[in-house]
Coordinates of N, CA, C and O and ligand atoms in Angstrom, one line a residue:
X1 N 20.4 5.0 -20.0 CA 20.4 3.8 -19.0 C 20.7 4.4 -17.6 O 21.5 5.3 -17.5
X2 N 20.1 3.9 -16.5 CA 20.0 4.2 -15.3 C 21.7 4.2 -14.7 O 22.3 3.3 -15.2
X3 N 22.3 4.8 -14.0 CA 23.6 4.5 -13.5 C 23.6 3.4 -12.5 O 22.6 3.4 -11.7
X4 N 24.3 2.6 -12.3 CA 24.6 1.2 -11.5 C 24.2 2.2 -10.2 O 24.4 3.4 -10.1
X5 N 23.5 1.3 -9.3 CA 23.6 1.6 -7.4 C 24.4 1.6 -6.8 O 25.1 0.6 -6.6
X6 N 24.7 3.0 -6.3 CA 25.5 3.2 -5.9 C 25.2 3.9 -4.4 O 25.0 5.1 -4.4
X7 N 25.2 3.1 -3.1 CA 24.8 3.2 -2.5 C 25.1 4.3 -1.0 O 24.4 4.7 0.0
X8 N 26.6 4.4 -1.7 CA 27.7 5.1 -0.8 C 27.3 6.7 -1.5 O 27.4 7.7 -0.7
X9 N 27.1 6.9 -2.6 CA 26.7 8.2 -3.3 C 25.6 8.8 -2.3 O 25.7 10.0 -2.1
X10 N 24.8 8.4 -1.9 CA 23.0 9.1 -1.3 C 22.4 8.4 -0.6 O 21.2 8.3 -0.5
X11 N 23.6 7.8 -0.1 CA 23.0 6.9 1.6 C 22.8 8.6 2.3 O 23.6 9.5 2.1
X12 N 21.2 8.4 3.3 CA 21.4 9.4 4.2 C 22.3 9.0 5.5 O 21.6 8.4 6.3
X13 N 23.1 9.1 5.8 CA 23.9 8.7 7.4 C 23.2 8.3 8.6 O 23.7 7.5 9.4
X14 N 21.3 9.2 8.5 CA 21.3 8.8 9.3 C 19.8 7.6 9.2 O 19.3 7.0 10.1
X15 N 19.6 7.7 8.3 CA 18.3 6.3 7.0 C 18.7 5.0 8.0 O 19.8 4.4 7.8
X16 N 18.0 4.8 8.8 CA 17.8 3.7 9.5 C 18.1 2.4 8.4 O 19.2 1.7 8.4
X17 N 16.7 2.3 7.2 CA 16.8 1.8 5.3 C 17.8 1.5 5.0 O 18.2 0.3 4.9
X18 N 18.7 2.6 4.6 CA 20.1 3.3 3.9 C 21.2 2.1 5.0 O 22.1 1.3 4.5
X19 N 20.9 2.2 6.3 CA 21.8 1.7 6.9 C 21.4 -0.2 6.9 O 22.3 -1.0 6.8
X20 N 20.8 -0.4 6.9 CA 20.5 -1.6 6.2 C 20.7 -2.3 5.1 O 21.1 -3.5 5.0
X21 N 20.2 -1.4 4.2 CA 20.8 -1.7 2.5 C 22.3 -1.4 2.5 O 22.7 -1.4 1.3
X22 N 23.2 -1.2 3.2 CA 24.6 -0.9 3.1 C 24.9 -1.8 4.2 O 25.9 -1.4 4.8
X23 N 24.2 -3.0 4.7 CA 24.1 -4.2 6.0 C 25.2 -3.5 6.9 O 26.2 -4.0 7.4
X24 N 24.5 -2.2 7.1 CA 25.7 -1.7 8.3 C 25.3 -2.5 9.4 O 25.9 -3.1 10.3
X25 N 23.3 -2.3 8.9 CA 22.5 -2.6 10.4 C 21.6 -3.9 10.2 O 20.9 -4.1 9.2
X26 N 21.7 -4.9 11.5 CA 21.3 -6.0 11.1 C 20.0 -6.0 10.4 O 19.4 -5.0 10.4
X27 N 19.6 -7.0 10.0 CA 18.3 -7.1 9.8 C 17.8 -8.8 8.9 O 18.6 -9.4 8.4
X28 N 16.5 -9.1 8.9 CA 16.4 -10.2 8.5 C 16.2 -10.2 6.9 O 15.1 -9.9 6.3
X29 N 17.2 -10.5 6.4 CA 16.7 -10.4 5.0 C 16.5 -11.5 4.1 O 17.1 -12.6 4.0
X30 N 15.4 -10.9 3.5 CA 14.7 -12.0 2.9 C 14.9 -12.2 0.9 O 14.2 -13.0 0.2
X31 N 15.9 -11.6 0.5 CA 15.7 -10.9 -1.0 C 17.0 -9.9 -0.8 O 17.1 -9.4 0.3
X32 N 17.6 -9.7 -1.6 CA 18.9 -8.8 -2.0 C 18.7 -8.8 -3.5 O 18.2 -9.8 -3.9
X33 N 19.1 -7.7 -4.5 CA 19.8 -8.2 -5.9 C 20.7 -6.8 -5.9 O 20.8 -6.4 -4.7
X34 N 21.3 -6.0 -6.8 CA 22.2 -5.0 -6.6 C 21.5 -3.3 -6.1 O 22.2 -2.3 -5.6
X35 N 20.0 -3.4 -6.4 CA 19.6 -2.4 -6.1 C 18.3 -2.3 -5.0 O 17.9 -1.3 -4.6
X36 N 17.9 -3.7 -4.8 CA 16.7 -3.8 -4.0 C 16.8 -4.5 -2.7 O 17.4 -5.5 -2.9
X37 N 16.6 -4.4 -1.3 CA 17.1 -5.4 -0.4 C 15.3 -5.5 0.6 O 14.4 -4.7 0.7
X38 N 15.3 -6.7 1.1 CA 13.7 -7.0 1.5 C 14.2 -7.7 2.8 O 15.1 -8.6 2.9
X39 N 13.2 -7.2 3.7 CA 13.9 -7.8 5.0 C 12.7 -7.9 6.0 O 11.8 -7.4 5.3
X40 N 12.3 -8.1 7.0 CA 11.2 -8.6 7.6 C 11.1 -7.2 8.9 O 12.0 -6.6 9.3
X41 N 10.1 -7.2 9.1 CA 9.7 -5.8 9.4 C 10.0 -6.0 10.7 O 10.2 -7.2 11.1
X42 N 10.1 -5.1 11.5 CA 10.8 -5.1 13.1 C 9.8 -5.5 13.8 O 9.8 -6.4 14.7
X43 N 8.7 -4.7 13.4 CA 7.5 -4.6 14.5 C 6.0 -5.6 13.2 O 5.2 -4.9 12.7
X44 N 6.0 -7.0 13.0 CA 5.3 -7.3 12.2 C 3.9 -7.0 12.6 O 3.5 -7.0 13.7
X45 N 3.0 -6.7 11.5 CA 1.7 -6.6 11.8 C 1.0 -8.0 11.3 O -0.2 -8.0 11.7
X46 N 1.3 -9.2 10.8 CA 1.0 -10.3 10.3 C 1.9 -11.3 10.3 O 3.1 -11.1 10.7
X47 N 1.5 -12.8 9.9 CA 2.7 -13.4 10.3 C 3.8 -13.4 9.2 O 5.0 -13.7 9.4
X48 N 3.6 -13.1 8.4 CA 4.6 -12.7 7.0 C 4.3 -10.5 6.6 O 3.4 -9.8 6.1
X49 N 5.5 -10.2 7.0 CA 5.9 -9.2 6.8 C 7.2 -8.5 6.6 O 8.2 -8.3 7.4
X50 N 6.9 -8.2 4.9 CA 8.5 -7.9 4.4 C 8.5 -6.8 4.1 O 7.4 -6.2 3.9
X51 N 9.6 -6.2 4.1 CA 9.4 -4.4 3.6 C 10.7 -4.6 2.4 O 11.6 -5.4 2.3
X52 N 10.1 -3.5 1.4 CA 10.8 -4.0 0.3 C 11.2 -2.5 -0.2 O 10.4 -1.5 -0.4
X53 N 12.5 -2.6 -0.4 CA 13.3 -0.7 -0.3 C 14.2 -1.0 -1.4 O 14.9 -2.1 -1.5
X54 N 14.1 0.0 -2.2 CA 15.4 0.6 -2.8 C 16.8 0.5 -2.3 O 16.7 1.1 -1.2
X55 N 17.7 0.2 -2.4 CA 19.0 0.4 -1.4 C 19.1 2.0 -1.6 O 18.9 2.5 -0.5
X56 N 19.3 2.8 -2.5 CA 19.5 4.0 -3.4 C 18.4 4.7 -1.9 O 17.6 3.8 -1.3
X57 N 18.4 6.0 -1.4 CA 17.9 6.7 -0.7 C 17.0 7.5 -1.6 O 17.4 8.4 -2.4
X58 N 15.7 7.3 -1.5 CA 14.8 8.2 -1.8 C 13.5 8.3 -0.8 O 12.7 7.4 -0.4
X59 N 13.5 9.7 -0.5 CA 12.3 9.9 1.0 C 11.0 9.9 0.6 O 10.2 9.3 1.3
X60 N 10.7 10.2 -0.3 CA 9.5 9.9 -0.7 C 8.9 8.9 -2.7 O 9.7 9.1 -3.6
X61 N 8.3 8.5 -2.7 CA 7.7 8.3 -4.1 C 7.7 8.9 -4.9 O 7.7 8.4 -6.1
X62 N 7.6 10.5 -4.7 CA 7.5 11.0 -6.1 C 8.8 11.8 -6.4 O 8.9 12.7 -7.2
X63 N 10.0 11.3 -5.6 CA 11.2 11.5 -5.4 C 11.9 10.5 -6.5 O 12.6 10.7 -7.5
X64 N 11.6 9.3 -5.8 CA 11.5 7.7 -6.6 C 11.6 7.9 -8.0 O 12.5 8.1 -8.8
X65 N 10.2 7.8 -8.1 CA 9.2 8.2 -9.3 C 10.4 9.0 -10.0 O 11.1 8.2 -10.7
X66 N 10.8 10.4 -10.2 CA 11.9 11.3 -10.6 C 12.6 10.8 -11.2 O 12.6 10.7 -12.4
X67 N 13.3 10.4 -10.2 CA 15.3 10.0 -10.1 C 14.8 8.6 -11.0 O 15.3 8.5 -12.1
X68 N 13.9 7.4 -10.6 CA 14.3 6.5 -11.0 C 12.9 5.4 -11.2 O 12.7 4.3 -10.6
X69 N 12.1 6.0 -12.2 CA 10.8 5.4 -12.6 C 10.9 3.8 -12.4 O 10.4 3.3 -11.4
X70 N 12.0 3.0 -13.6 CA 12.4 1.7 -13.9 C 12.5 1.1 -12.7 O 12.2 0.0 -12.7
X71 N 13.0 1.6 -11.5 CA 13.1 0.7 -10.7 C 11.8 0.2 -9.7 O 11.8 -0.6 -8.7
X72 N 10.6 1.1 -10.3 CA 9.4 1.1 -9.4 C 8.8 -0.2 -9.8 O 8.0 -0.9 -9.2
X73 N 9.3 -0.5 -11.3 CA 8.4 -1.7 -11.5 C 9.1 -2.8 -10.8 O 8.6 -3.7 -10.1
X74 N 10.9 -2.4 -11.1 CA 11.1 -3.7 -10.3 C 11.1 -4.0 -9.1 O 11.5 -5.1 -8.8
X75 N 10.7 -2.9 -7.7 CA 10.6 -3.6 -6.9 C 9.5 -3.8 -6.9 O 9.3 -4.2 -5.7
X76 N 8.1 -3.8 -7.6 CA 7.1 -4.6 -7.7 C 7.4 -5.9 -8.2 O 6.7 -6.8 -7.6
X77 N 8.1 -6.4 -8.8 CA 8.6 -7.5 -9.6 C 9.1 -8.1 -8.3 O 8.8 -9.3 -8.0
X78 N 10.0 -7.4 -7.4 CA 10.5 -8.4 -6.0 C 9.3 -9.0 -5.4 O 9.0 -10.2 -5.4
X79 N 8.6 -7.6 -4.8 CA 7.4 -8.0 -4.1 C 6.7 -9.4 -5.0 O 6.8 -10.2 -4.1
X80 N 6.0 -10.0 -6.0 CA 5.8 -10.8 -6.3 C 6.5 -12.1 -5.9 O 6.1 -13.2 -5.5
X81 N 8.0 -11.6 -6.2 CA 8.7 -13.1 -6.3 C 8.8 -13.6 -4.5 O 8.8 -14.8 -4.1
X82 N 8.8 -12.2 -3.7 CA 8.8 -12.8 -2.4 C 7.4 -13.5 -1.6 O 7.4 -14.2 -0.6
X83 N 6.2 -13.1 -2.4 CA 5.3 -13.3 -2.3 C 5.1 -15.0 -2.4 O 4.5 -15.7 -1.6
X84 N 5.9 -15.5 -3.8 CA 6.4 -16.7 -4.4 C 7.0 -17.4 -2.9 O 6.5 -18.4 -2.3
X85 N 8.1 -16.7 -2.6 CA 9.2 -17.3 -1.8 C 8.4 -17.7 -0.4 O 8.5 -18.7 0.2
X86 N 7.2 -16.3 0.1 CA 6.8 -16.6 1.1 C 5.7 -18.0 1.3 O 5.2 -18.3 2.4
X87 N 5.4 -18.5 0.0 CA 4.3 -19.1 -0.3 C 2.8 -18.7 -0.2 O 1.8 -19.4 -0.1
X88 N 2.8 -17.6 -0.1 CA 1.6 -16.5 -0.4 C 0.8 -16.6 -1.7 O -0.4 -16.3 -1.7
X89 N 1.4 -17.1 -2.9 CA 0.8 -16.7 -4.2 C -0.5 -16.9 -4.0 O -1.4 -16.0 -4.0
X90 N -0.5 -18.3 -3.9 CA -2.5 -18.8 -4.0 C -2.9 -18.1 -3.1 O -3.6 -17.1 -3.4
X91 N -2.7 -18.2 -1.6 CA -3.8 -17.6 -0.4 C -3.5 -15.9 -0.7 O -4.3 -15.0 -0.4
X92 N -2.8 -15.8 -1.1 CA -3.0 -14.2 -1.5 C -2.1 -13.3 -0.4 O -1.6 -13.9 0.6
X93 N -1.9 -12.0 -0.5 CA -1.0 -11.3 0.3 C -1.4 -9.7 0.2 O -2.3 -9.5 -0.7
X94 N -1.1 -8.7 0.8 CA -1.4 -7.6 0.5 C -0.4 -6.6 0.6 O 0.1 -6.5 1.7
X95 N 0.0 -5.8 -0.5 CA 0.9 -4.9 -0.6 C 0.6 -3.5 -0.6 O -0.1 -3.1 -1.5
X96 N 1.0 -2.3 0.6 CA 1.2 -1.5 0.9 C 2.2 -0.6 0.8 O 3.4 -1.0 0.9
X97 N 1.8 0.8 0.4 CA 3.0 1.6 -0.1 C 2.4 2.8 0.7 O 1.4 3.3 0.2
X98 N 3.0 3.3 2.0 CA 2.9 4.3 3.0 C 3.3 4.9 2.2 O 4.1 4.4 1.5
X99 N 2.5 6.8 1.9 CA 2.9 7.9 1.5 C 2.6 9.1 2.6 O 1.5 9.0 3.2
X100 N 3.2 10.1 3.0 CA 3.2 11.0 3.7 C 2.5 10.6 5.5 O 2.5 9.7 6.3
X101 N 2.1 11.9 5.5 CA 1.5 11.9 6.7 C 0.2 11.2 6.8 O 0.1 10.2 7.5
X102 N -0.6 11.6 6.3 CA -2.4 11.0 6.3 C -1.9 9.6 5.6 O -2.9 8.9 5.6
X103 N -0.8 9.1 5.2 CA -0.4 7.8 4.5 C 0.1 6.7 5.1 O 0.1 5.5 4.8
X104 N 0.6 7.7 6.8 CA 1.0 7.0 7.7 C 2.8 6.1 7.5 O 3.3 5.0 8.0
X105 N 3.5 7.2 6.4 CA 4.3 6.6 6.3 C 5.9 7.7 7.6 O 6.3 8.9 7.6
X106 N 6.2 6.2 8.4 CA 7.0 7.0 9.3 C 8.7 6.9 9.3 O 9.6 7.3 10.0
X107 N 8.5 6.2 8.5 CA 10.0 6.1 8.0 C 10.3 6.6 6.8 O 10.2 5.8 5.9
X108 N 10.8 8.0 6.5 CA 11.5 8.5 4.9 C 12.1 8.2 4.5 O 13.1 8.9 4.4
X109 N 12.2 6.5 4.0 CA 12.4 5.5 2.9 C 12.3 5.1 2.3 O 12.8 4.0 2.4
X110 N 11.5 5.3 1.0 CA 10.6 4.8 0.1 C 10.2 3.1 0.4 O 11.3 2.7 0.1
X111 N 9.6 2.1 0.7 CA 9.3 0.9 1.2 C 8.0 0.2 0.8 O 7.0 0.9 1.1
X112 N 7.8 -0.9 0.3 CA 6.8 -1.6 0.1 C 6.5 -2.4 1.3 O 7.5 -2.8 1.8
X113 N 5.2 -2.7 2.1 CA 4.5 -3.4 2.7 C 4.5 -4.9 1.8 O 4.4 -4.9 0.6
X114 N 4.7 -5.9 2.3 CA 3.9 -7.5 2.0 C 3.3 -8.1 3.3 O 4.0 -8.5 4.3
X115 N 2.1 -8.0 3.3 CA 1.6 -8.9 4.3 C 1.0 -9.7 4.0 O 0.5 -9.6 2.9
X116 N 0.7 -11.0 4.9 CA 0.4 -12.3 4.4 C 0.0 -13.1 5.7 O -0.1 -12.8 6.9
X117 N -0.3 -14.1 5.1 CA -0.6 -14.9 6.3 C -1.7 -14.8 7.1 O -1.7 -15.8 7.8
X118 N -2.7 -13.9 7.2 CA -3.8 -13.8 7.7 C -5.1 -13.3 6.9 O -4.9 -13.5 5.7
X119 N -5.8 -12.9 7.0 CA -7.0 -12.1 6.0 C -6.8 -10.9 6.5 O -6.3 -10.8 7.6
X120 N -7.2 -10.0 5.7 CA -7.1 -8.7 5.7 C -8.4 -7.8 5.6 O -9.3 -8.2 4.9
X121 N -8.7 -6.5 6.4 CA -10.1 -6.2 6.2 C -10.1 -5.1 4.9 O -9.0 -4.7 4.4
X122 N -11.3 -4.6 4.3 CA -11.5 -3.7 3.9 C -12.8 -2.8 3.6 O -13.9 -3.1 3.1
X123 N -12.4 -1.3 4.3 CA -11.3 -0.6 3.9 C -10.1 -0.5 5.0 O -10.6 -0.8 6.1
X124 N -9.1 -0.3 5.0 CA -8.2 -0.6 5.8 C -8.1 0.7 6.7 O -8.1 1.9 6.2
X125 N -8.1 0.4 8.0 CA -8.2 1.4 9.1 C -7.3 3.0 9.1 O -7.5 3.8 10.1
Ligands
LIG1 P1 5.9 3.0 7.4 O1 5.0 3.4 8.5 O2 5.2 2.6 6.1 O3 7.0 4.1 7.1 O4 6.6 1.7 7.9 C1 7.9 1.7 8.5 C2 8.1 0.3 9.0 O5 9.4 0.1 9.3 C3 7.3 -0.1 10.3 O6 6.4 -1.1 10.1 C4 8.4 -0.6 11.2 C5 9.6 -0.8 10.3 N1 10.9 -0.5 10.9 C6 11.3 0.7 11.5 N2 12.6 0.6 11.8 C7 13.0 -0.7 11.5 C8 14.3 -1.3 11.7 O7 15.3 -0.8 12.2 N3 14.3 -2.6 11.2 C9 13.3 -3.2 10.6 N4 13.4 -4.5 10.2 N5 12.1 -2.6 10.4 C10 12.0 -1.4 10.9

């Protein structure tokens, strides 16, 4: 069984994420449970935009992935329910998972995209 979150263990000090999920640093949140915290993105690209993180510090996915497979489903499981919360289900929403450089991910905090509220193109730029 996975060990309880423990967030003071492998907060990085200086995880912008890390400092959020430990609500050092404000932010709008949208979703909490003991290991997942969802909060609205600083800079939105749509009019519904949540980012949805691990509290637990992990820099990349296949880091994630490692340490803590079980929790990948459940923050897919958030992402849905906020999708629910944001009233997204029917008009639909789109979920994004930045990986590396060519991934365009610029924060090393593992993080789900939800965007909503608008149409989306594809393939995505
Ligand atoms: P990515 O490129 O996938 O690593 O996305 C990082 C996102 O994080 C980007 O859309 C902006 C957002 N972001 C960065 N710093 C903060 C912050 O301090 N607060 C909030 N709410 N969002 C942040």
């Amino acid at each position: 069984m996975a060990e309880p979150a423990n967030v003071e263990s492998n907060a990085a000090a200086d995880c912008v994420f890390c400092r959020i999920g430990a609500r050092q640093l404000e932010a709008m949140v949208v979703y909490e449970d003991p290991e997942i915290i969802a909060f609205r993105d600083i800079n939105p690209q749509a009019p519904a935009h949540v980012l949805i993180s691990p509290k637990r510090h992990y820099a990349t996915l296949y880091e994630f992935q490692q340490q803590d497979p079980a929790l990948l489903g459940r923050l897919l499981a958030a992402a849905l329910q906020i999708g629910q919360q944001e009233r997204l289900a029917a008009r639909g929403f789109r979920l994004v998972l930045n990986h590396g450089v060519e991934g365009g991910q610029t924060v090393q905090h593992v993080h789900l995209h939800l965007l909503g509220g608008r149409p989306f193109n594809w393939p995505p730029g």
